[in-house]
Amino acid sequence: MTSLNPKQFLLSLPKWILICALVGILSGSASAFFLVSLEWVTQFRIQHDWIIWLLPFGGFLVGLSYYYWGESVTKGNNLLLEEYEKPKKVIPFKMAPLVLLGTLLTHLFGGSAGREGTAVQMGGAIADQFTKLFNLDNSERRILIILGISAGFASVFGTPLAGAIFALEVLYFSKINFKSIVLSFLVAYAAYFTVEFWEIKHTHYSIPVVPELNLNNIIFTLIVGVLSGFAALLFSRSTHFWGSLFSKNIKYPPLRPLIGGVVLAIAIAGFGFTKFSGLGVPVIVDSFSNPNQWYDFLLKILFTGFTLGAGFKGGEVTPLFFVGATLGSALSTVIPMPIALLAGIGFVAVFSGATHTPIACTVMGMELFGIAPGIFIAIACTIAYFSSGSVGIYKSQIVKGAKYKLYQKFQKKELQNL
C-alpha cells in the first residue's frame, strides 16, 4: 500500500468527490437499467420457455458483436485487472453497451450466467472515460478503475460496503493508497443510493436461526468452508477448461457460442434442466428453506462453465451464489445446523474461494444476512479462500498475501505452477 501526502489529498479531494459523484450516478443508473432489463428478459424467457431453442442464434449474435466490434474488450473483467496493474490505454467505452447487450441476450435465451461481470465492466468503462476529461496520469487511472469496480459491484448487489472492499481486495491492495480506500467507499455509496433512487429492489435473504458458537458448530463450519473452497476451485477450473477447449478447437469465434448454444439448448430444454438457466435466483432463495439435491451445485458449475467458456456473456458471481447456497442446503441433510445458515455460509464462501476475497465476502454476508451469523461466515470464507487453489475466476488477478505464502511453504513450488 503506497503512502499519500495529506496536503495533496486535501487539495485533490474536491476533484475526486466530483468524479465519485459522476461515476456513482452514471454507473448506478447503468446498473439500474441493466437490472430492470435483466428482469424483463428473464420473465419473458420463463413465460416463453420455447425461446431456449433459439440459444444458438443468440450465441451467434453475441459472438458476432464481439468479433466485429469488441475484440479490444473481449477480456472483460480481466482487462480491468490488467489495465490496473499495467496501465496502457483507456478502456473503450464500447465495453459497456457490448457487455450489456451480450448479457441480456445470454439470459433471454437461457444461458447460465451471472450479472456482476456486466455491472463491473460497465462501471469500469464509464469510470475510465474520465481519464482524458480530467487529464489524469497512470496512478490516478488506477483509482478510476477501483471506482468503476466498486460502483458496479455495489450497485448490482445492493452491498456498498462489500463493493468498496471487493474493489480493493480483488486487486490485493496493490498500489493502493488511503485516497483510493476513501474514494472506493464514497463511490460505492453513490452508486448504491442511485439504484435506490431508481427504486430498484434487490433480492432479500434471511437466516432466522443462528446457533451458539461451540466447538461442534465451529468444526461443522470448517467442513463447509473446505467443501466450499473445493467447489470454488472446480468452478474456476471448469470455466477456464471450457474456454480453452472452445478457443483451441473452433477458430472462428462467433461459431463458439453458436455450437455451445446448440449443446446447451438440447441439455436445458430437451432434458428439463431449466432450473440451471439464467441467474437461478428462485433456486437460491428456495435453498434457504428446502434441501437441494446433492448434485445441483455440480450441475450449475457445469452449465455456467460451459456457457461462459463458449463465449456467452454475463458474470460468475450469482452462479457462485447458486453453487454455494445449494451446496450448503444439501449439506443440511448431514450437518446438524440450520439450513438457512448453511445455505448462507456456502453462498458467500464459494464466492470467497473463487475470487480470493475473504474480507469482502465476509462483509457481504453480514450485509445480506445480518451481524448474527458473522463469525460463522468469517470462518467459512477464510477456510474457503485457503482451500480453493491458486487459480480463481479471474485469470489476470494477482494472488499474493497469506495464501501465496502458505502454498509456497507447503507445496514447495511457485504458486503460478500449481
CSV table of C-alpha atoms in Angstrom, one decimal:
chain,number,residue,atom,x,y,z
A,1,MET,CA,0.0,0.0,0.0
A,2,THR,CA,1.5,3.3,-1.1
A,3,SER,CA,1.7,6.4,1.1
A,4,LEU,CA,-0.1,9.7,0.4
A,5,ASN,CA,0.8,13.3,1.3
A,6,PRO,CA,-2.2,14.6,3.5
A,7,LYS,CA,-1.9,18.1,1.9
A,8,GLN,CA,-2.0,16.7,-1.6
A,9,PHE,CA,-5.0,14.6,-0.6
A,10,LEU,CA,-7.0,17.6,0.7
A,11,LEU,CA,-6.2,19.7,-2.4
A,12,SER,CA,-7.3,17.0,-4.8
A,13,LEU,CA,-10.4,16.0,-2.7
A,14,PRO,CA,-12.9,18.3,-4.4
A,15,LYS,CA,-12.0,17.0,-7.8
A,16,TRP,CA,-12.3,13.3,-6.7
A,17,ILE,CA,-15.6,13.9,-4.9
A,18,LEU,CA,-16.9,15.2,-8.2
A,19,ILE,CA,-15.5,12.2,-10.1
A,20,CYS,CA,-17.0,9.8,-7.5
A,21,ALA,CA,-20.4,11.5,-7.8
A,22,LEU,CA,-20.3,11.3,-11.6
A,23,VAL,CA,-19.1,7.7,-11.6
A,24,GLY,CA,-21.5,6.6,-8.9
A,25,ILE,CA,-24.5,8.2,-10.6
A,26,LEU,CA,-23.7,7.0,-14.1
A,27,SER,CA,-22.7,3.5,-13.0
A,28,GLY,CA,-25.6,3.2,-10.7
A,29,SER,CA,-28.0,4.3,-13.4
A,30,ALA,CA,-26.5,1.9,-15.8
A,31,SER,CA,-26.8,-0.9,-13.3
A,32,ALA,CA,-30.4,0.1,-12.6
A,33,PHE,CA,-31.2,-0.1,-16.3
A,34,PHE,CA,-29.4,-3.4,-16.5
A,35,LEU,CA,-31.3,-4.9,-13.6
A,36,VAL,CA,-34.7,-3.8,-15.0
A,37,SER,CA,-33.8,-5.1,-18.4
A,38,LEU,CA,-32.5,-8.4,-17.0
A,39,GLU,CA,-35.7,-8.9,-15.0
A,40,TRP,CA,-37.7,-8.3,-18.2
A,41,VAL,CA,-35.8,-10.8,-20.4
A,42,THR,CA,-35.8,-13.3,-17.6
A,43,GLN,CA,-39.6,-13.1,-17.1
A,44,PHE,CA,-40.1,-13.3,-20.9
A,45,ARG,CA,-38.0,-16.5,-21.1
A,46,ILE,CA,-39.9,-18.1,-18.2
A,47,GLN,CA,-43.2,-17.3,-19.8
A,48,HIS,CA,-42.0,-18.4,-23.3
A,49,ASP,CA,-39.7,-21.3,-22.5
A,50,TRP,CA,-39.6,-22.4,-26.1
A,51,ILE,CA,-37.2,-19.5,-26.7
A,52,ILE,CA,-34.4,-21.6,-25.2
A,53,TRP,CA,-34.2,-23.5,-28.5
A,54,LEU,CA,-33.0,-20.2,-30.0
A,55,LEU,CA,-30.0,-20.1,-27.7
A,56,PRO,CA,-27.6,-20.9,-30.6
A,57,PHE,CA,-29.0,-17.9,-32.5
A,58,GLY,CA,-28.5,-15.7,-29.5
A,59,GLY,CA,-25.0,-17.0,-29.0
A,60,PHE,CA,-24.1,-16.3,-32.7
A,61,LEU,CA,-25.3,-12.7,-32.2
A,62,VAL,CA,-23.1,-12.3,-29.1
A,63,GLY,CA,-20.1,-13.9,-30.9
A,64,LEU,CA,-20.5,-11.7,-34.0
A,65,SER,CA,-20.9,-8.5,-31.9
A,66,TYR,CA,-17.6,-9.1,-30.1
A,67,TYR,CA,-15.8,-10.4,-33.2
A,68,TYR,CA,-16.5,-7.3,-35.3
A,69,TRP,CA,-16.8,-4.6,-32.7
A,70,GLY,CA,-15.5,-5.9,-29.4
A,71,GLU,CA,-12.1,-7.5,-30.0
A,72,SER,CA,-10.4,-4.9,-27.8
A,73,VAL,CA,-12.7,-5.6,-24.8
A,74,THR,CA,-13.3,-9.3,-25.1
A,75,LYS,CA,-11.2,-10.0,-22.0
A,76,GLY,CA,-13.9,-8.4,-19.8
A,77,ASN,CA,-13.1,-8.2,-16.1
A,78,ASN,CA,-9.5,-9.4,-16.8
A,79,LEU,CA,-9.0,-6.3,-18.9
A,80,LEU,CA,-9.8,-4.1,-15.9
A,81,LEU,CA,-7.3,-6.0,-13.8
A,82,GLU,CA,-4.6,-5.8,-16.5
A,83,GLU,CA,-5.1,-2.1,-17.0
A,84,TYR,CA,-4.9,-1.6,-13.3
A,85,GLU,CA,-1.6,-3.5,-12.9
A,86,LYS,CA,0.0,-2.1,-16.1
A,87,PRO,CA,-1.9,0.9,-17.5
A,88,LYS,CA,-1.6,1.2,-21.3
A,89,LYS,CA,-4.7,2.9,-22.8
A,90,VAL,CA,-8.1,4.0,-21.7
A,91,ILE,CA,-10.7,1.2,-21.7
A,92,PRO,CA,-13.0,1.7,-24.7
A,93,PHE,CA,-16.5,2.9,-23.7
A,94,LYS,CA,-18.0,0.3,-26.1
A,95,MET,CA,-17.2,-2.3,-23.4
A,96,ALA,CA,-20.3,-1.1,-21.6
A,97,PRO,CA,-23.0,-1.5,-24.3
A,98,LEU,CA,-21.4,-4.6,-25.7
A,99,VAL,CA,-21.4,-6.5,-22.4
A,100,LEU,CA,-24.9,-5.2,-21.6
A,101,LEU,CA,-26.3,-6.5,-24.9
A,102,GLY,CA,-24.3,-9.7,-24.7
A,103,THR,CA,-25.6,-10.5,-21.2
A,104,LEU,CA,-29.2,-9.7,-22.0
A,105,LEU,CA,-29.1,-12.0,-25.0
A,106,THR,CA,-27.5,-14.7,-22.9
A,107,HIS,CA,-30.2,-14.5,-20.3
A,108,LEU,CA,-33.1,-14.0,-22.8
A,109,PHE,CA,-32.3,-17.3,-24.5
A,110,GLY,CA,-31.5,-19.2,-21.3
A,111,GLY,CA,-27.7,-19.4,-20.9
A,112,SER,CA,-26.4,-20.0,-17.4
A,113,ALA,CA,-24.6,-16.8,-16.3
A,114,GLY,CA,-24.5,-14.1,-13.8
A,115,ARG,CA,-24.6,-10.3,-13.7
A,116,GLU,CA,-21.7,-8.9,-11.7
A,117,GLY,CA,-19.3,-9.1,-14.6
A,118,THR,CA,-21.6,-6.9,-16.6
A,119,ALA,CA,-22.1,-4.3,-13.9
A,120,VAL,CA,-18.3,-4.2,-13.1
A,121,GLN,CA,-17.4,-3.9,-16.8
A,122,MET,CA,-19.9,-1.1,-17.3
A,123,GLY,CA,-18.6,0.7,-14.2
A,124,GLY,CA,-15.0,0.3,-15.3
A,125,ALA,CA,-15.6,1.5,-18.8
A,126,ILE,CA,-17.6,4.5,-17.6
A,127,ALA,CA,-15.1,5.5,-14.9
A,128,ASP,CA,-12.1,5.2,-17.3
A,129,GLN,CA,-13.6,7.8,-19.6
A,130,PHE,CA,-12.8,10.5,-17.1
A,131,THR,CA,-9.1,9.9,-17.6
A,132,LYS,CA,-8.9,12.3,-20.6
A,133,LEU,CA,-11.6,14.6,-19.2
A,134,PHE,CA,-9.6,15.3,-16.1
A,135,ASN,CA,-6.2,14.8,-17.6
A,136,LEU,CA,-5.3,12.0,-15.1
A,137,ASP,CA,-1.9,10.1,-15.0
A,138,ASN,CA,-1.5,6.4,-14.7
A,139,SER,CA,-1.6,6.4,-10.9
A,140,GLU,CA,-4.8,8.3,-11.0
A,141,ARG,CA,-6.2,5.9,-13.7
A,142,ARG,CA,-5.8,3.1,-11.2
A,143,ILE,CA,-8.0,4.9,-8.8
A,144,LEU,CA,-10.6,5.3,-11.6
A,145,ILE,CA,-10.6,1.6,-12.2
A,146,ILE,CA,-11.1,0.9,-8.5
A,147,LEU,CA,-14.0,3.3,-8.6
A,148,GLY,CA,-15.6,1.6,-11.5
A,149,ILE,CA,-15.3,-1.9,-9.9
A,150,SER,CA,-16.6,-0.6,-6.6
A,151,ALA,CA,-19.6,1.2,-8.2
A,152,GLY,CA,-20.5,-1.7,-10.4
A,153,PHE,CA,-20.4,-4.3,-7.7
A,154,ALA,CA,-22.1,-2.2,-5.0
A,155,SER,CA,-25.0,-1.1,-7.3
A,156,VAL,CA,-25.8,-4.5,-8.8
A,157,PHE,CA,-25.9,-6.4,-5.5
A,158,GLY,CA,-27.0,-3.6,-3.2
A,159,THR,CA,-24.0,-4.1,-0.9
A,160,PRO,CA,-22.0,-0.9,-0.8
A,161,LEU,CA,-19.5,-2.0,2.0
A,162,ALA,CA,-18.7,-5.2,0.2
A,163,GLY,CA,-18.5,-3.5,-3.1
A,164,ALA,CA,-15.9,-1.0,-1.8
A,165,ILE,CA,-13.8,-3.7,-0.2
A,166,PHE,CA,-14.1,-6.1,-3.1
A,167,ALA,CA,-12.7,-3.4,-5.5
A,168,LEU,CA,-9.7,-3.1,-3.2
A,169,GLU,CA,-9.2,-6.7,-2.2
A,170,VAL,CA,-9.6,-8.2,-5.7
A,171,LEU,CA,-6.5,-6.1,-6.6
A,172,TYR,CA,-4.8,-7.3,-3.4
A,173,PHE,CA,-4.4,-3.7,-2.3
A,174,SER,CA,-1.6,-3.3,-4.9
A,175,LYS,CA,-0.5,0.3,-5.4
A,176,ILE,CA,-3.5,1.4,-3.3
A,177,ASN,CA,-3.2,4.4,-1.0
A,178,PHE,CA,-5.5,5.9,1.6
A,179,LYS,CA,-7.2,8.1,-1.0
A,180,SER,CA,-8.2,5.0,-3.0
A,181,ILE,CA,-9.8,3.5,0.1
A,182,VAL,CA,-11.8,6.6,1.0
A,183,LEU,CA,-13.0,7.1,-2.6
A,184,SER,CA,-13.9,3.5,-3.1
A,185,PHE,CA,-16.3,3.7,-0.2
A,186,LEU,CA,-17.6,7.1,-1.4
A,187,VAL,CA,-18.4,5.9,-4.9
A,188,ALA,CA,-19.9,2.6,-3.7
A,189,TYR,CA,-22.5,4.5,-1.7
A,190,ALA,CA,-23.1,7.0,-4.5
A,191,ALA,CA,-23.8,4.1,-6.9
A,192,TYR,CA,-25.9,2.2,-4.2
A,193,PHE,CA,-28.1,5.2,-3.5
A,194,THR,CA,-28.5,5.9,-7.2
A,195,VAL,CA,-30.0,2.4,-7.6
A,196,GLU,CA,-32.2,3.1,-4.6
A,197,PHE,CA,-33.3,6.4,-6.2
A,198,TRP,CA,-34.5,4.5,-9.3
A,199,GLU,CA,-36.5,2.3,-6.9
A,200,ILE,CA,-34.8,-1.0,-7.9
A,201,LYS,CA,-35.3,-3.8,-5.5
A,202,HIS,CA,-32.7,-6.4,-4.6
A,203,THR,CA,-33.3,-9.9,-3.5
A,204,HIS,CA,-33.5,-10.3,0.3
A,205,TYR,CA,-32.3,-13.4,2.1
A,206,SER,CA,-32.8,-14.3,5.8
A,207,ILE,CA,-31.1,-16.5,8.3
A,208,PRO,CA,-33.7,-16.6,11.1
A,209,VAL,CA,-31.9,-19.0,13.4
A,210,VAL,CA,-28.2,-18.8,14.4
A,211,PRO,CA,-26.9,-21.5,16.8
A,212,GLU,CA,-24.5,-20.9,19.6
A,213,LEU,CA,-20.8,-20.8,18.8
A,214,ASN,CA,-19.5,-24.0,20.2
A,215,LEU,CA,-16.8,-26.5,19.2
A,216,ASN,CA,-19.1,-28.7,17.3
A,217,ASN,CA,-20.5,-25.9,15.2
A,218,ILE,CA,-17.1,-24.5,14.5
A,219,ILE,CA,-15.9,-27.9,13.2
A,220,PHE,CA,-19.0,-28.1,11.0
A,221,THR,CA,-18.3,-24.6,9.7
A,222,LEU,CA,-14.8,-25.6,8.9
A,223,ILE,CA,-16.0,-28.6,6.9
A,224,VAL,CA,-18.4,-26.3,5.0
A,225,GLY,CA,-15.6,-23.9,4.3
A,226,VAL,CA,-13.3,-26.6,2.9
A,227,LEU,CA,-16.1,-28.0,0.7
A,228,SER,CA,-16.9,-24.5,-0.5
A,229,GLY,CA,-13.3,-24.0,-1.4
A,230,PHE,CA,-13.2,-27.2,-3.4
A,231,ALA,CA,-16.5,-26.1,-5.2
A,232,ALA,CA,-14.9,-22.8,-6.0
A,233,LEU,CA,-11.8,-24.5,-7.4
A,234,LEU,CA,-14.0,-26.8,-9.5
A,235,PHE,CA,-16.0,-23.8,-10.8
A,236,SER,CA,-12.9,-21.8,-11.8
A,237,ARG,CA,-11.1,-24.7,-13.4
A,238,SER,CA,-14.3,-25.7,-15.3
A,239,THR,CA,-14.8,-22.2,-16.7
A,240,HIS,CA,-11.2,-22.0,-17.9
A,241,PHE,CA,-11.3,-25.6,-19.2
A,242,TRP,CA,-14.3,-24.9,-21.5
A,243,GLY,CA,-12.9,-21.6,-22.6
A,244,SER,CA,-9.6,-23.2,-23.6
A,245,LEU,CA,-11.3,-26.1,-25.3
A,246,PHE,CA,-13.6,-23.9,-27.4
A,247,SER,CA,-10.8,-21.5,-28.4
A,248,LYS,CA,-8.4,-24.2,-29.4
A,249,ASN,CA,-10.9,-26.2,-31.5
A,250,ILE,CA,-13.1,-23.6,-33.0
A,251,LYS,CA,-11.0,-20.9,-34.7
A,252,TYR,CA,-13.9,-18.6,-35.8
A,253,PRO,CA,-15.1,-17.0,-32.5
A,254,PRO,CA,-18.8,-16.4,-33.4
A,255,LEU,CA,-19.1,-20.2,-34.0
A,256,ARG,CA,-18.2,-21.0,-30.4
A,257,PRO,CA,-21.3,-19.7,-28.7
A,258,LEU,CA,-23.4,-20.9,-31.7
A,259,ILE,CA,-22.2,-24.5,-31.2
A,260,GLY,CA,-22.2,-24.1,-27.4
A,261,GLY,CA,-25.8,-22.8,-27.7
A,262,VAL,CA,-26.9,-26.0,-29.6
A,263,VAL,CA,-25.5,-28.2,-26.8
A,264,LEU,CA,-27.0,-26.0,-24.1
A,265,ALA,CA,-30.4,-25.8,-25.7
A,266,ILE,CA,-30.6,-29.6,-26.0
A,267,ALA,CA,-29.5,-30.1,-22.4
A,268,ILE,CA,-31.6,-27.4,-20.9
A,269,ALA,CA,-34.8,-27.6,-22.9
A,270,GLY,CA,-34.5,-31.2,-24.1
A,271,PHE,CA,-33.7,-32.8,-20.8
A,272,GLY,CA,-35.6,-30.5,-18.5
A,273,PHE,CA,-32.7,-28.7,-16.8
A,274,THR,CA,-34.3,-25.2,-16.9
A,275,LYS,CA,-33.6,-24.6,-13.2
A,276,PHE,CA,-30.0,-24.2,-14.2
A,277,SER,CA,-30.6,-21.5,-16.9
A,278,GLY,CA,-30.2,-17.8,-16.2
A,279,LEU,CA,-29.3,-16.5,-12.8
A,280,GLY,CA,-31.2,-19.1,-10.8
A,281,VAL,CA,-32.3,-16.7,-8.1
A,282,PRO,CA,-35.5,-18.6,-7.3
A,283,VAL,CA,-33.5,-21.7,-6.6
A,284,ILE,CA,-31.1,-19.8,-4.4
A,285,VAL,CA,-34.0,-18.3,-2.4
A,286,ASP,CA,-35.6,-21.8,-2.0
A,287,SER,CA,-32.3,-23.3,-0.9
A,288,PHE,CA,-32.6,-21.3,2.4
A,289,SER,CA,-35.7,-23.3,3.4
A,290,ASN,CA,-35.6,-26.6,1.4
A,291,PRO,CA,-32.7,-29.0,1.0
A,292,ASN,CA,-31.3,-29.3,-2.5
A,293,GLN,CA,-30.2,-32.4,-4.3
A,294,TRP,CA,-26.5,-33.2,-3.7
A,295,TYR,CA,-25.7,-32.8,-7.4
A,296,ASP,CA,-27.5,-29.4,-8.0
A,297,PHE,CA,-24.3,-27.4,-7.3
A,298,LEU,CA,-22.3,-29.6,-9.6
A,299,LEU,CA,-24.8,-29.2,-12.5
A,300,LYS,CA,-24.7,-25.4,-12.0
A,301,ILE,CA,-20.9,-25.5,-12.2
A,302,LEU,CA,-21.1,-27.5,-15.4
A,303,PHE,CA,-23.8,-25.3,-17.1
A,304,THR,CA,-22.2,-22.0,-16.1
A,305,GLY,CA,-18.6,-23.1,-17.0
A,306,PHE,CA,-19.8,-24.3,-20.4
A,307,THR,CA,-21.9,-21.2,-21.1
A,308,LEU,CA,-19.2,-18.7,-20.3
A,309,GLY,CA,-16.5,-20.9,-21.8
A,310,ALA,CA,-18.4,-21.0,-25.1
A,311,GLY,CA,-18.3,-17.2,-25.3
A,312,PHE,CA,-21.7,-16.1,-23.9
A,313,LYS,CA,-21.6,-13.0,-21.6
A,314,GLY,CA,-22.5,-12.4,-18.0
A,315,GLY,CA,-20.9,-12.8,-14.7
A,316,GLU,CA,-19.8,-15.6,-12.5
A,317,VAL,CA,-20.8,-14.3,-9.0
A,318,THR,CA,-24.5,-15.1,-9.0
A,319,PRO,CA,-23.8,-18.6,-10.3
A,320,LEU,CA,-21.3,-18.9,-7.5
A,321,PHE,CA,-24.0,-17.9,-5.0
A,322,PHE,CA,-26.2,-20.6,-6.6
A,323,VAL,CA,-23.4,-23.2,-6.2
A,324,GLY,CA,-22.7,-22.2,-2.6
A,325,ALA,CA,-26.3,-21.9,-1.4
A,326,THR,CA,-27.3,-25.3,-3.0
A,327,LEU,CA,-24.2,-27.0,-1.6
A,328,GLY,CA,-24.9,-25.6,1.9
A,329,SER,CA,-28.5,-26.5,1.6
A,330,ALA,CA,-27.7,-30.1,0.5
A,331,LEU,CA,-25.3,-30.4,3.5
A,332,SER,CA,-28.1,-29.7,5.9
A,333,THR,CA,-29.2,-33.3,5.5
A,334,VAL,CA,-26.0,-34.5,7.1
A,335,ILE,CA,-24.8,-31.5,9.1
A,336,PRO,CA,-26.9,-30.6,12.2
A,337,MET,CA,-27.0,-26.9,11.7
A,338,PRO,CA,-29.9,-24.7,10.4
A,339,ILE,CA,-30.5,-25.0,6.7
A,340,ALA,CA,-30.6,-21.2,6.1
A,341,LEU,CA,-27.3,-20.8,7.9
A,342,LEU,CA,-25.6,-23.5,5.9
A,343,ALA,CA,-27.0,-22.0,2.6
A,344,GLY,CA,-25.9,-18.5,3.6
A,345,ILE,CA,-22.4,-19.7,4.6
A,346,GLY,CA,-22.0,-21.5,1.3
A,347,PHE,CA,-23.5,-18.6,-0.6
A,348,VAL,CA,-20.5,-16.3,0.3
A,349,ALA,CA,-17.8,-18.9,1.0
A,350,VAL,CA,-17.7,-20.3,-2.6
A,351,PHE,CA,-17.6,-16.7,-3.8
A,352,SER,CA,-14.7,-16.0,-1.4
A,353,GLY,CA,-12.7,-19.0,-2.7
A,354,ALA,CA,-13.3,-18.2,-6.4
A,355,THR,CA,-12.3,-14.6,-6.2
A,356,HIS,CA,-9.6,-14.7,-3.4
A,357,THR,CA,-11.6,-12.0,-1.5
A,358,PRO,CA,-12.4,-13.4,2.0
A,359,ILE,CA,-12.8,-10.0,3.7
A,360,ALA,CA,-15.2,-8.6,1.1
A,361,CYS,CA,-17.2,-11.8,1.2
A,362,THR,CA,-17.4,-11.8,5.0
A,363,VAL,CA,-18.7,-8.2,4.9
A,364,MET,CA,-21.1,-9.1,2.1
A,365,GLY,CA,-22.5,-12.0,4.2
A,366,MET,CA,-23.2,-9.6,7.1
A,367,GLU,CA,-24.7,-7.0,4.8
A,368,LEU,CA,-27.1,-9.6,3.3
A,369,PHE,CA,-27.8,-11.8,6.3
A,370,GLY,CA,-27.2,-9.6,9.4
A,371,ILE,CA,-24.4,-9.5,12.0
A,372,ALA,CA,-25.6,-12.6,14.0
A,373,PRO,CA,-24.1,-15.2,11.7
A,374,GLY,CA,-21.0,-13.1,11.1
A,375,ILE,CA,-18.5,-15.3,12.9
A,376,PHE,CA,-19.6,-18.5,11.1
A,377,ILE,CA,-19.4,-16.6,7.7
A,378,ALA,CA,-15.9,-15.3,8.5
A,379,ILE,CA,-14.6,-18.7,9.4
A,380,ALA,CA,-16.1,-20.3,6.3
A,381,CYS,CA,-14.9,-17.6,3.9
A,382,THR,CA,-11.4,-17.7,5.3
A,383,ILE,CA,-11.1,-21.5,5.0
A,384,ALA,CA,-12.7,-21.5,1.5
A,385,TYR,CA,-10.1,-18.8,0.5
A,386,PHE,CA,-7.2,-21.0,1.6
A,387,SER,CA,-8.6,-24.3,0.2
A,388,SER,CA,-9.7,-23.1,-3.3
A,389,GLY,CA,-6.4,-23.5,-5.1
A,390,SER,CA,-4.3,-20.9,-6.9
A,391,VAL,CA,-6.4,-20.1,-9.9
A,392,GLY,CA,-9.7,-18.1,-9.4
A,393,ILE,CA,-12.3,-17.0,-11.9
A,394,TYR,CA,-10.1,-14.0,-13.0
A,395,LYS,CA,-7.0,-15.2,-14.8
A,396,SER,CA,-5.3,-11.8,-14.6
A,397,GLN,CA,-5.8,-11.5,-10.8
A,398,ILE,CA,-2.5,-11.2,-8.9
A,399,VAL,CA,-2.6,-13.7,-6.0
A,400,LYS,CA,-0.3,-12.8,-3.1
A,401,GLY,CA,-0.5,-12.5,0.7
A,402,ALA,CA,-1.1,-15.3,3.2
A,403,LYS,CA,-2.5,-17.7,0.6
A,404,TYR,CA,0.6,-17.2,-1.7
A,405,LYS,CA,3.0,-17.8,1.3
A,406,LEU,CA,1.1,-20.8,2.5
A,407,TYR,CA,1.0,-22.5,-0.9
A,408,GLN,CA,4.7,-21.8,-1.3
A,409,LYS,CA,5.6,-23.2,2.1
A,410,PHE,CA,3.6,-26.4,1.9
A,411,GLN,CA,3.8,-27.2,-1.8
A,412,LYS,CA,7.4,-26.0,-2.2
A,413,LYS,CA,6.9,-24.6,-5.6
A,414,GLU,CA,5.8,-21.3,-7.1
A,415,LEU,CA,2.1,-20.6,-6.9
A,416,GLN,CA,1.9,-19.9,-10.7
A,417,ASN,CA,2.9,-23.5,-11.4
A,418,LEU,CA,0.3,-25.2,-9.1
